[in-house]
mmCIF file of C-alpha atoms and ligand atoms in Angstrom:
data_model
loop_
_atom_site.group_PDB
_atom_site.id
_atom_site.type_symbol
_atom_site.label_atom_id
_atom_site.label_comp_id
_atom_site.label_asym_id
_atom_site.label_seq_id
_atom_site.Cartn_x
_atom_site.Cartn_y
_atom_site.Cartn_z
ATOM 1 C CA MET A 1 -46.806 -13.364 39.634
ATOM 2 C CA LYS A 2 -45.565 -13.292 36.042
ATOM 3 C CA LEU A 3 -42.436 -15.196 35.148
ATOM 4 C CA HIS A 4 -40.489 -14.482 31.959
ATOM 5 C CA TRP A 5 -39.995 -18.157 31.034
ATOM 6 C CA SER A 6 -38.702 -20.570 28.425
ATOM 7 C CA PRO A 7 -38.907 -24.395 28.366
ATOM 8 C CA ARG A 8 -35.230 -24.541 27.296
ATOM 9 C CA SER A 9 -33.562 -22.537 30.067
ATOM 10 C CA PRO A 10 -31.912 -24.429 32.951
ATOM 11 C CA TYR A 11 -32.085 -21.253 35.072
ATOM 12 C CA VAL A 12 -35.841 -20.977 34.543
ATOM 13 C CA ARG A 13 -36.091 -24.673 35.365
ATOM 14 C CA LYS A 14 -34.489 -24.061 38.747
ATOM 15 C CA VAL A 15 -37.186 -21.550 39.542
ATOM 16 C CA MET A 16 -40.024 -23.805 38.395
ATOM 17 C CA ILE A 17 -38.643 -26.787 40.309
ATOM 18 C CA ALA A 18 -38.480 -24.644 43.433
ATOM 19 C CA ALA A 19 -42.058 -23.442 42.874
ATOM 20 C CA HIS A 20 -43.300 -27.055 42.510
ATOM 21 C CA GLU A 21 -41.343 -28.236 45.541
ATOM 22 C CA LEU A 22 -42.883 -25.354 47.532
ATOM 23 C CA GLY A 23 -46.397 -26.052 46.257
ATOM 24 C CA ILE A 24 -46.911 -22.595 44.699
ATOM 25 C CA ALA A 25 -46.361 -23.306 40.967
ATOM 26 C CA ASP A 26 -50.030 -22.505 40.318
ATOM 27 C CA ARG A 27 -49.406 -18.922 41.495
ATOM 28 C CA ILE A 28 -46.939 -18.332 38.675
ATOM 29 C CA GLU A 29 -48.125 -17.229 35.241
ATOM 30 C CA THR A 30 -45.444 -18.182 32.760
ATOM 31 C CA VAL A 31 -44.846 -15.918 29.797
ATOM 32 C CA ARG A 32 -42.820 -17.354 26.924
ATOM 33 C CA THR A 33 -39.933 -14.920 26.508
ATOM 34 C CA VAL A 34 -37.299 -15.505 23.854
ATOM 35 C CA VAL A 35 -33.774 -14.317 24.751
ATOM 36 C CA ARG A 36 -30.552 -14.424 22.832
ATOM 37 C CA MET A 37 -27.142 -13.123 23.868
ATOM 38 C CA ASP A 38 -26.813 -11.256 20.585
ATOM 39 C CA THR A 39 -30.352 -9.852 20.442
ATOM 40 C CA PRO A 40 -31.720 -7.952 23.465
ATOM 41 C CA ASN A 41 -35.456 -8.574 23.888
ATOM 42 C CA ALA A 42 -37.142 -5.125 23.780
ATOM 43 C CA THR A 43 -40.207 -6.390 25.648
ATOM 44 C CA LEU A 44 -38.110 -7.764 28.483
ATOM 45 C CA LEU A 45 -35.742 -4.762 28.868
ATOM 46 C CA PRO A 46 -38.196 -2.637 30.960
ATOM 47 C CA ASP A 47 -38.408 -5.493 33.472
ATOM 48 C CA ASN A 48 -34.777 -6.588 33.263
ATOM 49 C CA PRO A 49 -32.234 -4.349 31.537
ATOM 50 C CA LEU A 50 -29.916 -7.357 31.244
ATOM 51 C CA SER A 51 -32.539 -9.056 29.028
ATOM 52 C CA LYS A 52 -32.186 -12.357 30.886
ATOM 53 C CA ILE A 53 -34.576 -14.989 32.045
ATOM 54 C CA PRO A 54 -35.815 -15.956 34.576
ATOM 55 C CA THR A 55 -37.292 -12.567 35.566
ATOM 56 C CA LEU A 56 -40.208 -12.456 38.012
ATOM 57 C CA VAL A 57 -42.718 -9.593 38.015
ATOM 58 C CA LEU A 58 -44.816 -9.313 41.177
ATOM 59 C CA PRO A 59 -48.445 -8.059 41.207
ATOM 60 C CA ASP A 60 -47.289 -4.684 42.577
ATOM 61 C CA GLY A 61 -44.939 -4.316 39.611
ATOM 62 C CA SER A 62 -41.696 -4.945 41.490
ATOM 63 C CA VAL A 63 -39.222 -7.212 39.728
ATOM 64 C CA LEU A 64 -36.851 -9.941 40.899
ATOM 65 C CA PHE A 65 -33.929 -11.607 39.161
ATOM 66 C CA ASP A 66 -31.765 -13.730 38.877
ATOM 67 C CA SER A 67 -32.714 -17.412 39.522
ATOM 68 C CA LEU A 68 -31.102 -17.550 42.989
ATOM 69 C CA THR A 69 -32.886 -14.389 44.125
ATOM 70 C CA ILE A 70 -36.211 -15.593 42.727
ATOM 71 C CA CYS A 71 -35.844 -19.013 44.368
ATOM 72 C CA GLU A 72 -35.104 -17.451 47.747
ATOM 73 C CA TYR A 73 -38.084 -15.094 47.345
ATOM 74 C CA LEU A 74 -40.384 -18.065 46.562
ATOM 75 C CA ASP A 75 -38.978 -19.988 49.539
ATOM 76 C CA ASP A 76 -39.656 -17.063 51.820
ATOM 77 C CA LEU A 77 -43.171 -16.575 50.360
ATOM 78 C CA ALA A 78 -44.082 -20.210 50.903
ATOM 79 C CA GLY A 79 -42.326 -20.625 54.279
ATOM 80 C CA GLY A 80 -40.119 -23.308 52.788
ATOM 81 C CA SER A 81 -36.687 -24.651 53.748
ATOM 82 C CA LEU A 82 -34.803 -24.563 50.436
ATOM 83 C CA PHE A 83 -32.527 -21.923 51.999
ATOM 84 C CA PRO A 84 -31.150 -22.496 55.502
ATOM 85 C CA ARG A 85 -31.730 -19.201 57.298
ATOM 86 C CA ALA A 86 -28.304 -18.767 58.928
ATOM 87 C CA GLY A 87 -25.097 -20.293 60.081
ATOM 88 C CA ALA A 88 -22.779 -22.867 58.585
ATOM 89 C CA ALA A 89 -25.584 -24.739 56.815
ATOM 90 C CA ARG A 90 -26.531 -21.592 54.845
ATOM 91 C CA TRP A 91 -22.968 -20.975 53.634
ATOM 92 C CA ARG A 92 -22.490 -24.608 52.703
ATOM 93 C CA VAL A 93 -25.776 -24.806 50.770
ATOM 94 C CA LEU A 94 -24.988 -21.533 48.939
ATOM 95 C CA THR A 95 -21.515 -22.702 48.055
ATOM 96 C CA LEU A 96 -22.818 -26.028 46.745
ATOM 97 C CA HIS A 97 -25.408 -24.032 44.836
ATOM 98 C CA SER A 98 -22.598 -22.010 43.279
ATOM 99 C CA LEU A 99 -20.943 -25.244 42.155
ATOM 100 C CA GLY A 100 -24.099 -26.358 40.363
ATOM 101 C CA GLN A 101 -24.835 -22.878 39.006
ATOM 102 C CA GLY A 102 -21.227 -22.559 37.849
ATOM 103 C CA LEU A 103 -21.544 -25.844 35.986
ATOM 104 C CA ILE A 104 -24.676 -24.600 34.228
ATOM 105 C CA ASP A 105 -22.889 -21.349 33.262
ATOM 106 C CA LEU A 106 -19.904 -23.372 32.003
ATOM 107 C CA LEU A 107 -22.102 -25.635 29.877
ATOM 108 C CA ILE A 108 -23.875 -22.634 28.307
ATOM 109 C CA TYR A 109 -20.546 -21.023 27.344
ATOM 110 C CA TRP A 110 -19.216 -24.360 26.135
ATOM 111 C CA ARG A 111 -22.246 -24.947 23.924
ATOM 112 C CA ASN A 112 -22.023 -21.421 22.471
ATOM 113 C CA GLU A 113 -18.399 -22.034 21.552
ATOM 114 C CA ARG A 114 -18.981 -25.563 20.269
ATOM 115 C CA ASP A 115 -21.831 -24.498 18.005
ATOM 116 C CA LYS A 116 -19.822 -21.806 16.213
ATOM 117 C CA PRO A 117 -18.519 -22.647 12.737
ATOM 118 C CA ALA A 118 -15.174 -24.525 13.120
ATOM 119 C CA GLU A 119 -13.094 -21.601 11.845
ATOM 120 C CA ARG A 120 -14.463 -19.284 14.562
ATOM 121 C CA GLN A 121 -13.996 -21.683 17.457
ATOM 122 C CA THR A 122 -11.210 -21.119 20.010
ATOM 123 C CA GLN A 123 -9.661 -24.469 20.793
ATOM 124 C CA ALA A 124 -8.191 -23.177 24.088
ATOM 125 C CA LEU A 125 -11.708 -22.298 25.299
ATOM 126 C CA LEU A 126 -13.095 -25.684 24.266
ATOM 127 C CA ASP A 127 -10.234 -27.471 26.066
ATOM 128 C CA SER A 128 -10.639 -25.306 29.158
ATOM 129 C CA TYR A 129 -14.423 -25.952 29.359
ATOM 130 C CA ALA A 130 -13.847 -29.692 29.019
ATOM 131 C CA ILE A 131 -11.234 -29.731 31.816
ATOM 132 C CA LYS A 132 -13.370 -27.648 34.177
ATOM 133 C CA ALA A 133 -16.469 -29.732 33.513
ATOM 134 C CA GLU A 134 -14.579 -32.990 34.248
ATOM 135 C CA ALA A 135 -13.052 -31.492 37.415
ATOM 136 C CA THR A 136 -16.478 -30.284 38.600
ATOM 137 C CA LEU A 137 -18.082 -33.651 37.899
ATOM 138 C CA ASP A 138 -15.318 -35.408 39.788
ATOM 139 C CA ARG A 139 -15.850 -33.043 42.705
ATOM 140 C CA LEU A 140 -19.600 -33.744 42.636
ATOM 141 C CA GLU A 141 -18.933 -37.491 42.670
ATOM 142 C CA SER A 142 -17.001 -36.982 45.919
ATOM 143 C CA LEU A 143 -19.901 -34.876 47.271
ATOM 144 C CA ALA A 144 -22.685 -37.316 46.385
ATOM 145 C CA ALA A 145 -22.897 -38.760 49.882
ATOM 146 C CA GLU A 146 -23.280 -35.232 51.325
ATOM 147 C CA LEU A 147 -26.004 -34.425 48.784
ATOM 148 C CA ARG A 148 -27.833 -37.534 49.880
ATOM 149 C CA GLU A 149 -27.593 -36.705 53.576
ATOM 150 C CA ARG A 150 -28.350 -33.005 53.418
ATOM 151 C CA PRO A 151 -32.029 -31.923 53.536
ATOM 152 C CA PHE A 152 -33.295 -31.074 50.038
ATOM 153 C CA ALA A 153 -32.271 -27.449 49.317
ATOM 154 C CA ILE A 154 -31.444 -24.983 46.538
ATOM 155 C CA CYS A 155 -28.027 -26.662 46.038
ATOM 156 C CA HIS A 156 -29.697 -29.937 45.085
ATOM 157 C CA ILE A 157 -31.826 -28.115 42.541
ATOM 158 C CA ALA A 158 -28.839 -26.322 40.929
ATOM 159 C CA ILE A 159 -26.626 -29.418 40.817
ATOM 160 C CA GLY A 160 -29.424 -31.696 39.619
ATOM 161 C CA VAL A 161 -30.489 -29.249 36.880
ATOM 162 C CA ALA A 162 -26.866 -28.928 35.713
ATOM 163 C CA LEU A 163 -26.576 -32.713 35.340
ATOM 164 C CA SER A 164 -29.935 -32.918 33.570
ATOM 165 C CA TYR A 165 -28.763 -30.129 31.216
ATOM 166 C CA LEU A 166 -25.712 -32.241 30.395
ATOM 167 C CA ASP A 167 -28.063 -35.051 29.311
ATOM 168 C CA PHE A 168 -30.044 -32.534 27.256
ATOM 169 C CA ARG A 169 -27.280 -30.671 25.408
ATOM 170 C CA PHE A 170 -24.182 -32.905 25.805
ATOM 171 C CA THR A 171 -25.576 -36.322 24.981
ATOM 172 C CA HIS A 172 -22.150 -37.450 23.736
ATOM 173 C CA LEU A 173 -20.512 -36.832 27.134
ATOM 174 C CA PRO A 174 -20.581 -40.035 29.242
ATOM 175 C CA TRP A 175 -20.553 -38.155 32.571
ATOM 176 C CA ARG A 176 -21.909 -41.146 34.540
ATOM 177 C CA GLU A 177 -18.889 -43.330 33.677
ATOM 178 C CA GLY A 178 -16.676 -43.669 36.761
ATOM 179 C CA ARG A 179 -19.147 -41.643 38.848
ATOM 180 C CA PRO A 180 -21.598 -44.208 40.192
ATOM 181 C CA ALA A 181 -22.564 -42.289 43.367
ATOM 182 C CA LEU A 182 -23.388 -39.096 41.424
ATOM 183 C CA ALA A 183 -25.324 -41.060 38.806
ATOM 184 C CA ALA A 184 -27.393 -42.787 41.509
ATOM 185 C CA TRP A 185 -28.105 -39.514 43.295
ATOM 186 C CA HIS A 186 -29.138 -37.866 40.011
ATOM 187 C CA ALA A 187 -31.499 -40.741 39.168
ATOM 188 C CA GLU A 188 -33.300 -40.198 42.450
ATOM 189 C CA PHE A 189 -33.375 -36.442 41.832
ATOM 190 C CA GLU A 190 -34.920 -36.927 38.379
ATOM 191 C CA ALA A 191 -37.672 -39.094 39.847
ATOM 192 C CA ARG A 192 -39.090 -36.231 41.922
ATOM 193 C CA PRO A 193 -42.504 -34.963 40.719
ATOM 194 C CA SER A 194 -41.094 -31.421 40.415
ATOM 195 C CA LEU A 195 -38.679 -32.698 37.779
ATOM 196 C CA ARG A 196 -41.394 -34.538 35.881
ATOM 197 C CA ALA A 197 -43.442 -31.294 35.862
ATOM 198 C CA THR A 198 -40.618 -29.215 34.414
ATOM 199 C CA GLU A 199 -39.149 -31.283 31.573
ATOM 200 C CA ILE A 200 -36.706 -29.183 29.551
ATOM 201 C CA VAL A 201 -37.596 -29.211 25.870
ATOM 202 C CA ASP A 202 -36.412 -27.598 22.622
ATOM 203 C CA ALA A 203 -39.595 -25.641 21.847
HETATM 204 N N1 GSH B 1 -27.338 -15.893 36.486
HETATM 205 C C1 GSH B 1 -28.586 -15.870 35.768
HETATM 206 C C2 GSH B 1 -28.372 -16.436 34.394
HETATM 207 C C3 GSH B 1 -29.624 -16.234 33.496
HETATM 208 C C4 GSH B 1 -29.330 -16.478 32.046
HETATM 209 O O1 GSH B 1 -28.212 -16.282 31.579
HETATM 210 N N2 GSH B 1 -30.361 -16.897 31.332
HETATM 211 C C5 GSH B 1 -30.225 -17.076 29.883
HETATM 212 C C6 GSH B 1 -31.258 -18.030 29.386
HETATM 213 S S1 GSH B 1 -30.827 -19.750 29.646
HETATM 214 C C7 GSH B 1 -30.439 -15.746 29.234
HETATM 215 O O2 GSH B 1 -31.304 -14.994 29.645
HETATM 216 N N3 GSH B 1 -29.646 -15.449 28.218
HETATM 217 C C8 GSH B 1 -29.808 -14.264 27.425
HETATM 218 C C9 GSH B 1 -28.595 -13.341 27.509
HETATM 219 O O3 GSH B 1 -27.614 -13.699 28.167
HETATM 220 O O4 GSH B 1 -28.677 -12.258 26.905
HETATM 221 C C10 GSH B 1 -29.625 -16.678 36.560
HETATM 222 O O5 GSH B 1 -29.243 -17.533 37.345
HETATM 223 O O6 GSH B 1 -30.827 -16.428 36.409
#
């Protein structure tokens, strides 16, 4: 299996954490693929017309994206339990995943806006991202006990990766302050071997 990959992408990191948790990381050949919102990657377009990573190409040439779809495929392939198969547990895990994934999306948009020259920034967007991020972090603090109790699943990966991405790109944001339960849960998450094997780096 070939994975269009980058060491900087939190979405790619979700896939690689899942692969490590499932014990099948060695079956994935990572191919460094550079993507930018303003520059479609011509090499990637035949596999993914959206020019986004992660994109997984199977040996038979079929292609899977985005990160949620790839993670569920890997879980199915390995006979894992990152995705409850049915019932209330499945909807809860997927909804919690959406919260983590939504936080990642928000942080990416926020960073894009923040890194523009000051005269091109839209203050209303910056304010909105800050409010939504705080509200999401407060919600996650109230959910920390549930995260701890629930069997490790795709929602833990998405939420944990979002928090780690905060540490990577928003070092000035003291998200742990006033959120001791979330901070403690995240410290345990970061100690997992799958996290150590997938450090996010600016390379
Ligand atoms: N919803 C997608 C998001 C993937 C995504 O936006 N990846 C970024 C890299 S961090 C990307 O490919 N950006 C290039 C672009 O948007 O053109 C997923 O979960 O895989």
